[in-house]
Coordinates of C-alpha atoms in Angstrom, one line a residue:
X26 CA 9.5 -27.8 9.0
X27 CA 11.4 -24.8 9.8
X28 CA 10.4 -21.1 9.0
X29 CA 13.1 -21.0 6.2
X30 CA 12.2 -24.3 5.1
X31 CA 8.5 -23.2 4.9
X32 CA 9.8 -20.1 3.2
X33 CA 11.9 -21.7 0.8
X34 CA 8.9 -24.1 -0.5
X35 CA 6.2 -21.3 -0.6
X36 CA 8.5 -18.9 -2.4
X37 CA 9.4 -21.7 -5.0
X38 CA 5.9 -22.6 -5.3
X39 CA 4.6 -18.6 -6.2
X40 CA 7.9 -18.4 -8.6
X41 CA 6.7 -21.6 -10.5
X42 CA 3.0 -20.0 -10.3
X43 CA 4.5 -17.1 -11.8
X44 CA 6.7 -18.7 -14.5
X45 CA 4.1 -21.0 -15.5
X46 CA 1.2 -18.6 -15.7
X47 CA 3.4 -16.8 -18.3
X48 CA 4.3 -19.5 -20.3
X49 CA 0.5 -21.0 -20.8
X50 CA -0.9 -17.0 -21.3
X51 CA 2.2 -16.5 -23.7
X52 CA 1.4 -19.7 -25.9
X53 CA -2.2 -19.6 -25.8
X54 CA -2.0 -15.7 -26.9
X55 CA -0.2 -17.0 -30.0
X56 CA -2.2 -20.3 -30.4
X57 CA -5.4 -18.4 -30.2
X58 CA -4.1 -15.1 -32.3
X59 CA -6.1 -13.3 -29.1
X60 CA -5.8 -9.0 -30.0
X61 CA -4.7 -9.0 -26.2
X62 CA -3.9 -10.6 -23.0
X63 CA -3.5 -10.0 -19.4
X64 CA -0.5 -10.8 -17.0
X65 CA -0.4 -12.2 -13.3
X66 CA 3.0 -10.0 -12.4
X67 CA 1.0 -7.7 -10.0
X68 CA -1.4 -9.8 -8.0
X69 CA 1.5 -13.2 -7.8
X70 CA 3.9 -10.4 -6.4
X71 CA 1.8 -8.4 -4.3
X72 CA 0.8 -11.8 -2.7
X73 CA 4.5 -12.4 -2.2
X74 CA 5.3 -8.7 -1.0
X75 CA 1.9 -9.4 1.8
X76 CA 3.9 -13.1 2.7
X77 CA 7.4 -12.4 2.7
X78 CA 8.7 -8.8 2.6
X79 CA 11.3 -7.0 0.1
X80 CA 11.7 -10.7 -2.0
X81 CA 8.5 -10.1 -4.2
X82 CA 10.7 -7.2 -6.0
X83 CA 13.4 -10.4 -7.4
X84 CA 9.6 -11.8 -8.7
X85 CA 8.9 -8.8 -10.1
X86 CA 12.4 -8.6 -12.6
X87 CA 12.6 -12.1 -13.0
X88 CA 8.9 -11.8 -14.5
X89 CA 10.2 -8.8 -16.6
X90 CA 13.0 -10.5 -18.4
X91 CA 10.8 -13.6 -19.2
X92 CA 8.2 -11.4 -20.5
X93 CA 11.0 -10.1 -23.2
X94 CA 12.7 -13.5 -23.7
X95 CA 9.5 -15.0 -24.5
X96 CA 8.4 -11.7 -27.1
X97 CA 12.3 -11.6 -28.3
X98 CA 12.5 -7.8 -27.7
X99 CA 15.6 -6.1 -27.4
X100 CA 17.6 -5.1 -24.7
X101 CA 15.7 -2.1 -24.3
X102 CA 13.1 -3.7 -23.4
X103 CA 14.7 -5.9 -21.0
X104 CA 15.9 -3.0 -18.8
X105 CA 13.0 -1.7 -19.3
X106 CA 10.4 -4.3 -17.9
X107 CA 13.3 -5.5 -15.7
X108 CA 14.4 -2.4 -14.0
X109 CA 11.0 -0.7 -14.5
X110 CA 8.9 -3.7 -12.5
X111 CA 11.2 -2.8 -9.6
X112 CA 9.7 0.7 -8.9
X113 CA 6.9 -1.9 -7.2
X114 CA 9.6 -2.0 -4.2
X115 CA 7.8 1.2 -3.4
X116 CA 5.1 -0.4 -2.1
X117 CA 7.0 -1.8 0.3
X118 CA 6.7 1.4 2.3
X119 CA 3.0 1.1 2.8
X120 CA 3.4 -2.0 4.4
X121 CA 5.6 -0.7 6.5
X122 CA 3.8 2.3 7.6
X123 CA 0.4 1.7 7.2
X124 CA 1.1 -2.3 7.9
X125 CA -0.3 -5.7 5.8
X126 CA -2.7 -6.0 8.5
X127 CA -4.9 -2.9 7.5
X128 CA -4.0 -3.5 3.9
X129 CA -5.9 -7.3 4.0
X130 CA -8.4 -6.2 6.6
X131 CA -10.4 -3.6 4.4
X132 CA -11.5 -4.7 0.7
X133 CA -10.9 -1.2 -0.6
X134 CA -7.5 -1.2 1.1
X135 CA -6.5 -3.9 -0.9
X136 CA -8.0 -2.6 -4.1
X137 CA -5.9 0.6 -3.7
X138 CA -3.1 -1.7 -3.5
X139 CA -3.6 -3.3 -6.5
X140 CA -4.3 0.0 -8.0
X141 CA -0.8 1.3 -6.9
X142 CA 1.1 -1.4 -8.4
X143 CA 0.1 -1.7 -11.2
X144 CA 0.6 2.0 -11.6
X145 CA 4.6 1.6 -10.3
X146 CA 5.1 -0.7 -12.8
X147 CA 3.6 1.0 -15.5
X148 CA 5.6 4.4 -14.3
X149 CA 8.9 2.5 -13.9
X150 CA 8.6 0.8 -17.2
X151 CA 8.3 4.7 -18.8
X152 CA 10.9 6.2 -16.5
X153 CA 13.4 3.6 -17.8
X154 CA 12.3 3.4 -21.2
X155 CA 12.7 7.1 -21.7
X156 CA 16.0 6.8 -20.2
X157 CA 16.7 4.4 -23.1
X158 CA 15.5 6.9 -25.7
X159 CA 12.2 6.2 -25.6
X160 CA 9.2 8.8 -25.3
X161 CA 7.9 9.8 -21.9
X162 CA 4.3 10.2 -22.3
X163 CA 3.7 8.0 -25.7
X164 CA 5.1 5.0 -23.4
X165 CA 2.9 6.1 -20.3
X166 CA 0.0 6.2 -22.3
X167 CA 0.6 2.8 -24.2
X168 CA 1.3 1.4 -20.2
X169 CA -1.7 2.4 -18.5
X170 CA -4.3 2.6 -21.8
X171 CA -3.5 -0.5 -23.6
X172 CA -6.7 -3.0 -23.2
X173 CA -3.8 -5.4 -21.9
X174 CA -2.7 -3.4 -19.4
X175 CA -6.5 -2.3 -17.9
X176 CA -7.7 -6.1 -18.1
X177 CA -4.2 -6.9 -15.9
X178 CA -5.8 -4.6 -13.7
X179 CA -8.9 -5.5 -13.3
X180 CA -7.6 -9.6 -13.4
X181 CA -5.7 -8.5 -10.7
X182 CA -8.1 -6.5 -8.4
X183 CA -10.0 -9.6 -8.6
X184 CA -7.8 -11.9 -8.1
X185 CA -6.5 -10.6 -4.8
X186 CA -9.7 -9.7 -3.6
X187 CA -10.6 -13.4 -3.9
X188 CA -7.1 -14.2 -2.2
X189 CA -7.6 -12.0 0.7
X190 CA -10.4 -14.2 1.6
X191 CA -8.6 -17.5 2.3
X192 CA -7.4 -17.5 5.4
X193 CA -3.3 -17.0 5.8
X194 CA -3.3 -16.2 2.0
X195 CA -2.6 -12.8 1.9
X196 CA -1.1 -12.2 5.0
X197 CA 2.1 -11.6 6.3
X198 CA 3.8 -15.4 7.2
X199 CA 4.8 -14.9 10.3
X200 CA 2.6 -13.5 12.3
X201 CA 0.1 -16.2 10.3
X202 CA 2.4 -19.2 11.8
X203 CA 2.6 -16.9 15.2
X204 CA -1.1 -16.5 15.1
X205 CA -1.6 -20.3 14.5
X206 CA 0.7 -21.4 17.1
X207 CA -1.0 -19.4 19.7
X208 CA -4.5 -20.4 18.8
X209 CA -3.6 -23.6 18.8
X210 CA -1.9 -23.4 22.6
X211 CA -5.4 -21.6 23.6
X212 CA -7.5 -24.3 22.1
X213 CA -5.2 -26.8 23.8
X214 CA -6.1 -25.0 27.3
X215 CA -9.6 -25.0 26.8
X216 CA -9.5 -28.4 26.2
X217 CA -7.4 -30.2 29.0
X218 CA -9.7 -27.3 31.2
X219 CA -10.9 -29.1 34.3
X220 CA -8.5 -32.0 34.0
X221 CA -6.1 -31.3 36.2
X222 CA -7.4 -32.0 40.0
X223 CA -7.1 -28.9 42.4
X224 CA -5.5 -28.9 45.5
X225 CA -7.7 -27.5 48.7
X226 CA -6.1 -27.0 51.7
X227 CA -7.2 -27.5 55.4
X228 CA -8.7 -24.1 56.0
X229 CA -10.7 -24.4 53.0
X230 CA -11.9 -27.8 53.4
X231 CA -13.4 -26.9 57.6
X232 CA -15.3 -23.9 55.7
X233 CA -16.8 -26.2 53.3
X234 CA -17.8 -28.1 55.7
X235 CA -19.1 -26.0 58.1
X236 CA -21.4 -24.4 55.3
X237 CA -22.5 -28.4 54.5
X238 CA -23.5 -28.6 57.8
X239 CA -25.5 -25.4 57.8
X240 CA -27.4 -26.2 54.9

């Protein structure tokens, strides 16, 4: 399988997490009449952003505009969760300058991850809302206070903390097939170690020998 190939499959495989995550937590929210629910936007595309780069942003919006097809909100709310899960795409800075190996390598590194995007999407769902008309700080407050929103967060602090743990998870894909690929050459070396005869030439051999005799 090629790289794209690879990507193409585990990119399909985290959007039909994503879409079917929503669905089930959607139906069972009205099944149940729960007060509240959680939502696996941040830690699914934070796992993406980690793997694959800038693509985790399209997992972001698409996520957005099922969350208001499945409520039946207007479009307000559809630019709204759309455009505002974007602002996400600004953590794609601190993976480039503080890098996805630090990020996964520390426990609290990660956690502050989590932490900061789930904060960019609550801020760019409030920016664009108030754009639409909608009040600045009654949104923000209803984003980052709601028990739905802090029990995302928390779901999702643990879930990537959890992640981070399996090997390859939550770590960038190609230097995980690179580091693969060379660990499997080195283990190949240490095995065929020894197998290969040596040549000794004539020099070497009379010393050798001479020493044989000696002893």
């Amino acid at each position: 399988m090629s790289i794209r190939q690879y990507r193409l499959t585990d990119s399909l495989i985290f959007a039909v997490i994503l879409a079917v995550f929503e669905l089930i937590l959607h139906y069972a929210l009205i099944g149940y009449s729960g007060a509240f629910t959680f939502s696996p936007l941040v830690p699914i595309v934070l796992l993406v952003i980690m793997r694959w780069g800038w693509q985790g942003v399209f997992y972001a919006v698409g996520d957005g505009i099922l969350f208001c097809l499945l409520k039946g909100l207007g479009w307000q709310y559809y630019v709204s969760f759309g455009a505002g899960n974007a602002f996400i795409m600004v953590l794609l800075l601190a993976t480039k300058f503080l890098g996805k190996e630090k990020i996964a390598g520390k426990w609290y590194f990660s956690a502050l991850f989590v932490v900061a995007g789930w904060f960019l999407v609550a801020f760019g769902r409030t920016v664009v809302a108030a754009c639409c008309g909608m009040d600045f700080v009654g949104t923000l407050v209803v984003q980052l206070g709601e028990p739905s929103s802090l029990l995302s967060l928390a779901m999702a602090i643990i879930l990537i903390l959890v992640m981070r743990r399996f090997d390859g998870m939550f770590e960038d894909q190609k230097h995980y097939l690179k580091r693969l690929d060379a660990e499997r050459k080195q283990k190949q070396m240490r095995d065929s170690f020894g197998d290969e005869p040596i040549e000794i030439d004539e020099e070497t051999m009379s010393i050798l020998k001479r020493r044989n005799d000696l002893e």
